[in-house]
Coordinates of N, CA and C and ligand atoms in Angstrom, one line a residue:
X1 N -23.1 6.1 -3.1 CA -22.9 5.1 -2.1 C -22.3 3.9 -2.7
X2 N -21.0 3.7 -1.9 CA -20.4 2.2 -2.9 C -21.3 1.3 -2.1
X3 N -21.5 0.3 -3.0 CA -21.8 -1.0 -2.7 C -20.7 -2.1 -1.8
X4 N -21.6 -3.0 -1.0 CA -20.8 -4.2 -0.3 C -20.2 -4.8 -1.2
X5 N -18.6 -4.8 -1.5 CA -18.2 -6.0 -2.2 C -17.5 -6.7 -1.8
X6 N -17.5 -8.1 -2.7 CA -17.0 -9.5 -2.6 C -15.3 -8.6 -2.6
X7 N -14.4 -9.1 -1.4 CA -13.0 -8.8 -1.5 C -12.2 -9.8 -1.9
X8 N -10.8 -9.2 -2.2 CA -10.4 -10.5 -2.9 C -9.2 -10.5 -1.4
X9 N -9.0 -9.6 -0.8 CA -8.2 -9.9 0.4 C -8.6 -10.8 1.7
X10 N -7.8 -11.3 1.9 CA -7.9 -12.5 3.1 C -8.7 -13.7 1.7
X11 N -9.1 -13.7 0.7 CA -9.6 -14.8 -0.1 C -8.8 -15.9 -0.6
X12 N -7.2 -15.5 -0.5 CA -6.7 -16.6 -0.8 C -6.7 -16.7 -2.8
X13 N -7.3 -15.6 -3.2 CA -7.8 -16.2 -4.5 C -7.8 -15.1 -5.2
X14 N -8.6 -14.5 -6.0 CA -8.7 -13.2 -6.9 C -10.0 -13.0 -7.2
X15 N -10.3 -11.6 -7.3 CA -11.7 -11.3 -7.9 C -11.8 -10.1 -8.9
X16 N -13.2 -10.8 -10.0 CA -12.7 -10.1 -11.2 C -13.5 -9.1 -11.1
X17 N -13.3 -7.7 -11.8 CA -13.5 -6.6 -11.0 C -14.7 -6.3 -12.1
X18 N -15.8 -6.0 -11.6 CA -17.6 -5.9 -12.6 C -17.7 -4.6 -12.5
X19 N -17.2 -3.7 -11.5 CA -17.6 -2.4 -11.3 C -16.4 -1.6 -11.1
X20 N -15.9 -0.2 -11.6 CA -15.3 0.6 -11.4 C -15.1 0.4 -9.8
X21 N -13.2 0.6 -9.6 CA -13.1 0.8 -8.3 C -13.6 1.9 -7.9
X22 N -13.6 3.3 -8.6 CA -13.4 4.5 -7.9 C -15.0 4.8 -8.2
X23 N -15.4 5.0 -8.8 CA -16.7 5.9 -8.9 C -17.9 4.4 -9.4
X24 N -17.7 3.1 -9.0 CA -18.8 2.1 -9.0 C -19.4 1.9 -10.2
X25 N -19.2 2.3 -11.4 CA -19.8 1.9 -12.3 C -19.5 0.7 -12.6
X26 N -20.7 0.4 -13.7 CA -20.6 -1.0 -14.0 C -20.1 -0.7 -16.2
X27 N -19.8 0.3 -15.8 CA -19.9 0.7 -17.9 C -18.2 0.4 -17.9
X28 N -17.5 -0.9 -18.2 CA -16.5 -1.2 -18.3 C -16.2 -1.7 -19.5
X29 N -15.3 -1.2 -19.8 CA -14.6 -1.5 -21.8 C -13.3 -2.0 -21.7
X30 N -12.9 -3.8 -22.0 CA -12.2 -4.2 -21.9 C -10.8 -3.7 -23.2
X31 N -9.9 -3.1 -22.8 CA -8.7 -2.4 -23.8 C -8.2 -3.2 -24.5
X32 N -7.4 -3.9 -23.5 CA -6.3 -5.0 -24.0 C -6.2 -6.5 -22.7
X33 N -6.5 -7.4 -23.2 CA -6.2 -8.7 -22.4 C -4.6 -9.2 -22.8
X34 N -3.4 -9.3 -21.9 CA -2.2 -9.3 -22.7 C -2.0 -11.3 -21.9
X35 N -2.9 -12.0 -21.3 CA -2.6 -13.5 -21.2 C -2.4 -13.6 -19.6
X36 N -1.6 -14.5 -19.4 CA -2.5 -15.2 -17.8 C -0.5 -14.8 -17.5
X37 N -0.2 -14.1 -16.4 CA 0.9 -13.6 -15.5 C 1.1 -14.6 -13.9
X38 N 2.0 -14.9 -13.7 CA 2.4 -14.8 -12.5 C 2.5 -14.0 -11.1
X39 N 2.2 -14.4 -10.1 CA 2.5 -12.8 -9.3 C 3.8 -12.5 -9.4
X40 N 3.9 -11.5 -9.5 CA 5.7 -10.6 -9.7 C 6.7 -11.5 -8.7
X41 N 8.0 -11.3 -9.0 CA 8.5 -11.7 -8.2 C 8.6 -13.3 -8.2
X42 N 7.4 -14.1 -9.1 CA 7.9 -15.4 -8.6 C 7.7 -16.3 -9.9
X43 N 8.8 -15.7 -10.8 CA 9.2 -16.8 -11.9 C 10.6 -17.7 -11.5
X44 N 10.3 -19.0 -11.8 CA 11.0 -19.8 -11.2 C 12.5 -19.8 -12.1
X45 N 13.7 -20.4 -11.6 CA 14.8 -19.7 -11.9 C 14.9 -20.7 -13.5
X46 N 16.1 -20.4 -13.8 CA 16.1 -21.2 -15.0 C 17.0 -22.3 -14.9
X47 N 16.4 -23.4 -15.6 CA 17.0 -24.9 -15.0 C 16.3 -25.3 -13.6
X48 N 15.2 -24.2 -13.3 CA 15.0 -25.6 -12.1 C 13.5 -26.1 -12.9
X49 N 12.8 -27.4 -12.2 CA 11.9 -28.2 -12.7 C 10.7 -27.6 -12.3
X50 N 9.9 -28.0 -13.5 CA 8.8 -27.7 -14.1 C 7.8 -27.7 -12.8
X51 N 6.9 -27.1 -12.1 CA 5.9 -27.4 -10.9 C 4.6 -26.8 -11.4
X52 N 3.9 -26.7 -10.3 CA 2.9 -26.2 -10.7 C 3.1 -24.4 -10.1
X53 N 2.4 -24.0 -11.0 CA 2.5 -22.9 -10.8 C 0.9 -21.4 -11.3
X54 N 0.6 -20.7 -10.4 CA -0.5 -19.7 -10.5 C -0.2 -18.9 -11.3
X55 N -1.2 -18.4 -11.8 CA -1.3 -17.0 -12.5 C -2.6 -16.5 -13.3
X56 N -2.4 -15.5 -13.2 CA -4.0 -14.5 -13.1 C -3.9 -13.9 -14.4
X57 N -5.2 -13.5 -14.9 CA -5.4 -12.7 -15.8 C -4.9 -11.4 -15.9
X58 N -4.2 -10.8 -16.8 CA -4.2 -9.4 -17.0 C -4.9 -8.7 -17.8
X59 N -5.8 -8.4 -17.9 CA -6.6 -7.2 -18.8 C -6.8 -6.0 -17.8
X60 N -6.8 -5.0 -19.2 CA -7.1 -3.5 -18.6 C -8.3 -3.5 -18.8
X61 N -9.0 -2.7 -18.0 CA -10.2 -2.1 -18.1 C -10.5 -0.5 -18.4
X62 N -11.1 0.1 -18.8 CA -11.3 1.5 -18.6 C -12.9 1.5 -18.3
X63 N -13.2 2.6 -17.6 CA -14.4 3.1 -17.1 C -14.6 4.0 -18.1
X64 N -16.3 3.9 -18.4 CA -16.5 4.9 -19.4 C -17.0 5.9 -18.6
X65 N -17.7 5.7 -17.7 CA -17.8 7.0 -16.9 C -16.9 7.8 -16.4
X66 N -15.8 7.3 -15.6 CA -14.8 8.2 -14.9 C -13.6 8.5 -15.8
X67 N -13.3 7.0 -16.8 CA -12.5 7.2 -17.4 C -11.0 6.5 -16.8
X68 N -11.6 6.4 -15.8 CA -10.2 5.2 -14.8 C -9.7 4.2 -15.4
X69 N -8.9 4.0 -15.8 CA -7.7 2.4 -16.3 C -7.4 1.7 -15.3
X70 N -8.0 0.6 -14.9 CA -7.4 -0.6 -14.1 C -7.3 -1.7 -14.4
X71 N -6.9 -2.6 -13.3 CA -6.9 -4.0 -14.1 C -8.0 -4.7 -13.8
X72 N -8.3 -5.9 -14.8 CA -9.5 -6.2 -14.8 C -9.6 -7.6 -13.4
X73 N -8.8 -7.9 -12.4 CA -8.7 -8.6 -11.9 C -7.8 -8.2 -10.3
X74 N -8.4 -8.5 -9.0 CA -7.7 -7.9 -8.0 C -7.2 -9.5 -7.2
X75 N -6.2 -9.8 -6.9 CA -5.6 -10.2 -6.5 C -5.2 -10.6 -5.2
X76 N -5.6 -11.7 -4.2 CA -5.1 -11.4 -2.6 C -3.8 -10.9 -2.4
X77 N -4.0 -9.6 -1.8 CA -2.5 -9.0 -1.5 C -1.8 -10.3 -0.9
X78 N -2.0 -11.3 0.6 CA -1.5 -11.6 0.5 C -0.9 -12.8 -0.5
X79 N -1.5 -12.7 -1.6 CA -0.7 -13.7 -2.7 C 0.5 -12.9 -3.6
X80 N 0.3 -11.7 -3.6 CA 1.0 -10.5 -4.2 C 2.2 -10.3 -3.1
X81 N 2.1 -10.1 -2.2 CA 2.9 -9.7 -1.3 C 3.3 -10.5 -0.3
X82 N 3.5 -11.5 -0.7 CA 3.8 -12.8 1.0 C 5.0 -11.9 1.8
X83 N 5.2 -12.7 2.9 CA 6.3 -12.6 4.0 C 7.7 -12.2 3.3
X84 N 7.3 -13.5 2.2 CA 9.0 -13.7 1.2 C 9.3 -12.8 0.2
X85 N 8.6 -11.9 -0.1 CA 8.3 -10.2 -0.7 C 9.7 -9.9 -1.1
X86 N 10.5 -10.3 -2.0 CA 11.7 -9.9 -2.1 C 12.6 -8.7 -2.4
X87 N 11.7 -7.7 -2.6 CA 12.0 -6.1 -2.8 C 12.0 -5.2 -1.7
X88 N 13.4 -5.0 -2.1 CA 13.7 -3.6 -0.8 C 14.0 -2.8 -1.5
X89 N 13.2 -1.4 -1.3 CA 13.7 -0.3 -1.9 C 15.2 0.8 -1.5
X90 N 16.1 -0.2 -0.3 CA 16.5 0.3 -0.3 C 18.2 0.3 -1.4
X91 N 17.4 -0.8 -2.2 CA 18.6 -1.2 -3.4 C 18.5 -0.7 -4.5
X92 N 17.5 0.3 -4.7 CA 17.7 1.2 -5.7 C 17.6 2.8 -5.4
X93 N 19.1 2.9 -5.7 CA 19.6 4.1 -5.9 C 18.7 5.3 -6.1
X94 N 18.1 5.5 -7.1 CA 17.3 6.6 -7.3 C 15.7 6.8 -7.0
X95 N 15.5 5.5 -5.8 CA 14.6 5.8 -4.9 C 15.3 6.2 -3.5
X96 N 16.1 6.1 -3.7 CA 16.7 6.3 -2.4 C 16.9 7.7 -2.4
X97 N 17.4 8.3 -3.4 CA 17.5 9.7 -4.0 C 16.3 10.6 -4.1
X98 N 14.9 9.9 -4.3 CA 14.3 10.3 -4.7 C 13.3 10.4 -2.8
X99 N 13.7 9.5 -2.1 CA 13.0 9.7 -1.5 C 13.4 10.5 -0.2
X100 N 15.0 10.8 -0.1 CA 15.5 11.8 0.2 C 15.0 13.6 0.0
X101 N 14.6 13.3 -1.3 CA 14.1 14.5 -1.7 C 12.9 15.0 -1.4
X102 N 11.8 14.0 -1.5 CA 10.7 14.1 -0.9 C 10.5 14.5 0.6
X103 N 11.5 13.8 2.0 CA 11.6 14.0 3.0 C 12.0 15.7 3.2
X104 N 13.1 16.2 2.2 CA 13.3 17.3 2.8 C 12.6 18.5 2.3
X105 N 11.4 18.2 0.8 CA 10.3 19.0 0.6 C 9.5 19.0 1.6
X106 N 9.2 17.9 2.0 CA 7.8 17.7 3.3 C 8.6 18.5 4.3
X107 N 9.6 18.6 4.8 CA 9.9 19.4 6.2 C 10.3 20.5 5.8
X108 N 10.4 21.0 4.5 CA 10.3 22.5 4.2 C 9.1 22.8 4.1
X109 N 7.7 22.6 3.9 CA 6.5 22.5 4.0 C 6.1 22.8 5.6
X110 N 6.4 21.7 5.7 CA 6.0 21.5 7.0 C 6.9 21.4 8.4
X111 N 7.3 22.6 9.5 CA 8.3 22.4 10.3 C 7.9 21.4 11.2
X112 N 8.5 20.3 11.1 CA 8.5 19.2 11.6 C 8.9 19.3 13.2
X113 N 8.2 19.0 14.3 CA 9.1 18.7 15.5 C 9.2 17.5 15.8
X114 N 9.8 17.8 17.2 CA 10.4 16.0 17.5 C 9.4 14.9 17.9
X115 N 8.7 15.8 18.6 CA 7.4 14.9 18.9 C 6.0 14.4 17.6
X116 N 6.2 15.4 16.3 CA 5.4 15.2 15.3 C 5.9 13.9 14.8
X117 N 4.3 13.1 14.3 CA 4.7 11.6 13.6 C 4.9 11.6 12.7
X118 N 5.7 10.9 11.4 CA 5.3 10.4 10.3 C 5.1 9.1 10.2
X119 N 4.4 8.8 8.9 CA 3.7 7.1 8.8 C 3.8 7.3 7.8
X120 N 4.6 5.9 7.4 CA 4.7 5.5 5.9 C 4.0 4.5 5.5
X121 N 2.8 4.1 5.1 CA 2.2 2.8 4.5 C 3.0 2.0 3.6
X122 N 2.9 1.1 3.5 CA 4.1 0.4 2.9 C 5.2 0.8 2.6
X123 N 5.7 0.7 4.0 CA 7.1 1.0 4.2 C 8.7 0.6 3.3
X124 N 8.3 -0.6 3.6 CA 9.4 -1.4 2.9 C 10.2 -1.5 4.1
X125 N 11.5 -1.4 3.6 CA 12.9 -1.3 4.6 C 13.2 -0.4 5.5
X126 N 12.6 0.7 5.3 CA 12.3 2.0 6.0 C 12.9 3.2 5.0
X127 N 13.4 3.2 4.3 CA 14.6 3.8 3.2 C 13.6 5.2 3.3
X128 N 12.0 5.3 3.0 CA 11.7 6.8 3.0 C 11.2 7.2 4.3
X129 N 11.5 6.0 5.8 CA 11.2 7.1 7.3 C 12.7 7.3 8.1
X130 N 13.4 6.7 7.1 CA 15.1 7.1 7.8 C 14.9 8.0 7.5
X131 N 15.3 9.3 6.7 CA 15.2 10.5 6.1 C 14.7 11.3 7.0
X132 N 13.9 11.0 8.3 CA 12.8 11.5 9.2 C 13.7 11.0 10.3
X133 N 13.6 10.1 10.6 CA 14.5 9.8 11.9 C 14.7 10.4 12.5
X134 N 15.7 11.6 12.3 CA 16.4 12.1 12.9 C 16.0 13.1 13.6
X135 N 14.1 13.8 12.6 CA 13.7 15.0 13.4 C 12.7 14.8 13.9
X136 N 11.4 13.3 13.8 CA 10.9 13.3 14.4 C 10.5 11.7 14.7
X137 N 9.3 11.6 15.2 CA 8.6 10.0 15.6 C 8.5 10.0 14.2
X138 N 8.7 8.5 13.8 CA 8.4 7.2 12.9 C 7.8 6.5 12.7
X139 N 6.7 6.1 12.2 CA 6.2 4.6 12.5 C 5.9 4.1 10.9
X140 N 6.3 3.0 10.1 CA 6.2 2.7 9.2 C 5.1 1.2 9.1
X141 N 4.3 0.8 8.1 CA 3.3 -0.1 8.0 C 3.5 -0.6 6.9
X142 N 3.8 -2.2 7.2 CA 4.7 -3.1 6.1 C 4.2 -4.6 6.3
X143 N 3.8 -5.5 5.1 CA 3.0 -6.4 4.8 C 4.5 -7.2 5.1
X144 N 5.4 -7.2 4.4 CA 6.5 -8.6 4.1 C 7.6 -8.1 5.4
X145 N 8.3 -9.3 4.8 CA 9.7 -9.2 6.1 C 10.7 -8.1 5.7
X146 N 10.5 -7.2 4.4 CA 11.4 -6.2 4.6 C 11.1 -5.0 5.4
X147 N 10.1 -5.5 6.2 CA 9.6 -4.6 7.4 C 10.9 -4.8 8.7
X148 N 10.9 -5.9 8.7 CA 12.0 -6.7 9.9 C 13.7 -6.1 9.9
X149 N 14.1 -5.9 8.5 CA 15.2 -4.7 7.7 C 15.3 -3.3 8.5
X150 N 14.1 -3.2 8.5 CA 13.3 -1.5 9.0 C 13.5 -1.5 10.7
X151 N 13.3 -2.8 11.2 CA 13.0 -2.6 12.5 C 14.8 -2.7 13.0
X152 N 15.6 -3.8 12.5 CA 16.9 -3.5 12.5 C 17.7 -2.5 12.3
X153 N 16.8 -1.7 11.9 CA 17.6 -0.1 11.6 C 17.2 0.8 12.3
X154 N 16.3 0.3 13.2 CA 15.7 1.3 14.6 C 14.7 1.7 13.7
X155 N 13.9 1.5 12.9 CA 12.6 2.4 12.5 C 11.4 1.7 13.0
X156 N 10.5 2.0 13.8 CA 9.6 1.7 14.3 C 8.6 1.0 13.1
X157 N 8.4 -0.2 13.1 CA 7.6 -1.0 11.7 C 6.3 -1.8 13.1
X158 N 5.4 -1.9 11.8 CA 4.3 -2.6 12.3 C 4.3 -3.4 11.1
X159 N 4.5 -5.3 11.5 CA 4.4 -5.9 10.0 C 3.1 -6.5 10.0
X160 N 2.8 -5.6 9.1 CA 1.0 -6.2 8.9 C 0.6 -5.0 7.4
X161 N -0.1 -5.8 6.9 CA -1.0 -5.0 5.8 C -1.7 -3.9 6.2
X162 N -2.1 -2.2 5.6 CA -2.8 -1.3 6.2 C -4.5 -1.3 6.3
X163 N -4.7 -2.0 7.1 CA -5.7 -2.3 7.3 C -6.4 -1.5 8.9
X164 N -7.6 -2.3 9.3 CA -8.1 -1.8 10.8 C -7.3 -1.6 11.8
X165 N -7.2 -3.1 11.4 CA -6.3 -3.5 12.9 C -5.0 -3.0 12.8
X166 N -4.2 -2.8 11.7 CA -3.2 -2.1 11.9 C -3.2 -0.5 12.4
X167 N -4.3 0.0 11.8 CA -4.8 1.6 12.3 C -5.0 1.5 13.8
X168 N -5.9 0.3 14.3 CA -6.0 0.5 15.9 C -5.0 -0.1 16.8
X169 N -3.7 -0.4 16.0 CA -2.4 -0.9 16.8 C -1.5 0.3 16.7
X170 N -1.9 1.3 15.8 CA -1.1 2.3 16.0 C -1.5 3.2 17.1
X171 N -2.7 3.4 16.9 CA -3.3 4.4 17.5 C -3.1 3.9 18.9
X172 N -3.0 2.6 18.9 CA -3.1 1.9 20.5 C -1.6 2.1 21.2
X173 N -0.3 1.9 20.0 CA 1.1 1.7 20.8 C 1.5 3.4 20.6
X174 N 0.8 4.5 20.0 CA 1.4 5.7 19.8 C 0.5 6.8 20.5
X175 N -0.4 6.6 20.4 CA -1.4 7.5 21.2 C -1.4 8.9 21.1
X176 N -1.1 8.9 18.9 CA -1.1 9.7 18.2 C -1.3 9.9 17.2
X177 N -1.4 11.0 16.3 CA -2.2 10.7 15.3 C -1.1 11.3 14.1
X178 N -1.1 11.1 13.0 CA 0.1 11.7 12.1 C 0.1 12.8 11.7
X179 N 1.3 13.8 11.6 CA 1.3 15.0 11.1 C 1.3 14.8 9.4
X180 N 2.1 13.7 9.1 CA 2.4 13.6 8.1 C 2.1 11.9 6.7
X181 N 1.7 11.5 6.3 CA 1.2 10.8 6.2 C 1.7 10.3 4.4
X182 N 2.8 9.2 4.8 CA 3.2 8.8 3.2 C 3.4 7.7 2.1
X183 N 3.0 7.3 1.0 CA 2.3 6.1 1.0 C 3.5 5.9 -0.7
X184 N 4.4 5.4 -1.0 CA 4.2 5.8 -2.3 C 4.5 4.4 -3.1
X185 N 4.1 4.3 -4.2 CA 3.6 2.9 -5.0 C 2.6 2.0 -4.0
X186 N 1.4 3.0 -3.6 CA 0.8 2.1 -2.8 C -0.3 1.8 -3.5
X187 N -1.5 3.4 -3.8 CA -2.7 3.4 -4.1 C -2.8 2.3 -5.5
X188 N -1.7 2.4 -6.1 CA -1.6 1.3 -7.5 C -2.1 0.1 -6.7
X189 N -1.7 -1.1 -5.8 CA -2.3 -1.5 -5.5 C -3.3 -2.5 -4.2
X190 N -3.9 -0.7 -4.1 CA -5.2 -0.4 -3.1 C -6.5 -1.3 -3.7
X191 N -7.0 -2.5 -3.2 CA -8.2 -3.0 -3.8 C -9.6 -2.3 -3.4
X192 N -9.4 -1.9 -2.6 CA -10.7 -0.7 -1.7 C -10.3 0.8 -1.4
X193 N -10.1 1.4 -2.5 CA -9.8 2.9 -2.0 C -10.9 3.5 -1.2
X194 N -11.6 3.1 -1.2 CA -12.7 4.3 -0.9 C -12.7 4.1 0.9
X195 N -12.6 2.4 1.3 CA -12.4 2.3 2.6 C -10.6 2.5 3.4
X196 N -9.3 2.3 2.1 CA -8.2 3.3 2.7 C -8.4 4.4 2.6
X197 N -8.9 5.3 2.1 CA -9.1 6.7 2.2 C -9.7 7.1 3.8
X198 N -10.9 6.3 4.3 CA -11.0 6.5 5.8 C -9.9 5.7 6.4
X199 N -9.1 4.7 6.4 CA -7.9 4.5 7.1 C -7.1 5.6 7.0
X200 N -6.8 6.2 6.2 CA -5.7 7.6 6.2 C -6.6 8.8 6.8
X201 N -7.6 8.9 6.6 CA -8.3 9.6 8.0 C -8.1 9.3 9.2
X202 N -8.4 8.2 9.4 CA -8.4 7.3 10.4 C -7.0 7.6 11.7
X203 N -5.6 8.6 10.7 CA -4.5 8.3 11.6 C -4.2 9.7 11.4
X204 N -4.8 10.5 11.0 CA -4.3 11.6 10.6 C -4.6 12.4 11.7
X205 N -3.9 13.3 11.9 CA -4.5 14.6 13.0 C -5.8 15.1 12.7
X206 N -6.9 15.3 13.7 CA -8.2 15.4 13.2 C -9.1 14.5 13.2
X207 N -8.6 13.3 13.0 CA -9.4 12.0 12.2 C -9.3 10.9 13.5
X208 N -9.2 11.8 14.6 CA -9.1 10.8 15.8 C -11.0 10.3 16.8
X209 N -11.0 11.1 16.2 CA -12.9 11.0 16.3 C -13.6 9.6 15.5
X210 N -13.0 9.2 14.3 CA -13.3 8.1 13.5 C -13.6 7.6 13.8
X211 N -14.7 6.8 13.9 CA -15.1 5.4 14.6 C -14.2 4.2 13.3
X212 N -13.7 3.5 13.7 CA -12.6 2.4 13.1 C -13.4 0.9 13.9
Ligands
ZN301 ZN1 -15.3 4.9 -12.9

């Protein structure tokens, strides 16, 4: 049974992690502390003036029970991920390639029809539910404005973090549940696996019974 914990989402702030994300222990062995980072994405250019500026600890942790490597500090997504989120995947090449690849494994797997969904959790610009487009429903779930990219390209985006209320806005504007369900560079940084794990139930075929 996990424990209630202090989140560091909607906090505005960060929280330092005392217990294993995945399996709740508290037997944590600090590896390496490499100094205090900025969130990605927001080192200031060079030549402009000195401000004030955030940044969080980096240490690794390892679990001696499970054996899990994380970081020792979780982060409000939205301080990680604002509106102004500058990364679109669809400017590198060999994600683009790569996620091409992935689409046409999944529908060799799986014969996709027109009316079958896919959902991509942190979508981005849509770059891995274009690939899908063509053979079935869409719906992609994206924190920053490179969701708005996605929606200009005709891919159906919901811009919001994958949370409840994005699960019950899906289920609310689709009034269906996903055949296919794809998330990638996400779980890296999931601060509550254990409660997205019942969100990806939550939308899946089957998982429509969930109480959310
Ligand atoms: Zn553990």
């Amino acid at each position: 049974m996990i424990r209630q914990k202090k989140l560091a989402a909607g906090s505005n702030s960060s929280v330092v992690v005392e217990r294993c994300q995945v399996c709740d222990s508290a037997d944590l062995e600090s590896i390496i502390f490499i100094g205090y980072l900025p969130p990605v994405n927001t080192m200031p250019t060079i030549g402009s003036r000195p401000a004030e500026q955030p940044a969080y600890p980096a240490e690794v942790l390892r679990c001696k029970q499970c054996q899990l490597v994380q970081i020792g500090l979780i982060v409000d997504p939205a301080i990680l991920f604002p509106p102004t989120y500058p990364y679109t995947s669809g400017t590198t090449k060999i994600l683009r390639e790569n996620f091409a690849e992935l689409a046409e494994e999944v529908s060799q797997l799986y014969s996709l029809k027109s009316d079958d969904l896919v959902v991509d959790v942190g979508s981005n610009d849509g770059t891995l539910l274009s690939n899908f487009q063509r053979t079935c429903r869409v719906y992609g779930i994206e924190p920053t404005n490179a969701g708005k990219l996605a929606l200009e390209r005709g891919i159906n985006t919901e811009i919001s973090f994958f949370n409840r209320a994005a699960v019950k806005e899906l289920r609310y504007r689709l009034k269906a549940n996903a055949k296919i369900i794809t998330a990638t560079n996400v779980f890296a940084h999931i601060e509550d696996v254990h409660e997205n794990r019942r969100l990806y139930f939550g939308i899946f075929a089957g998982g429509r019974n969930i109480h959310l």
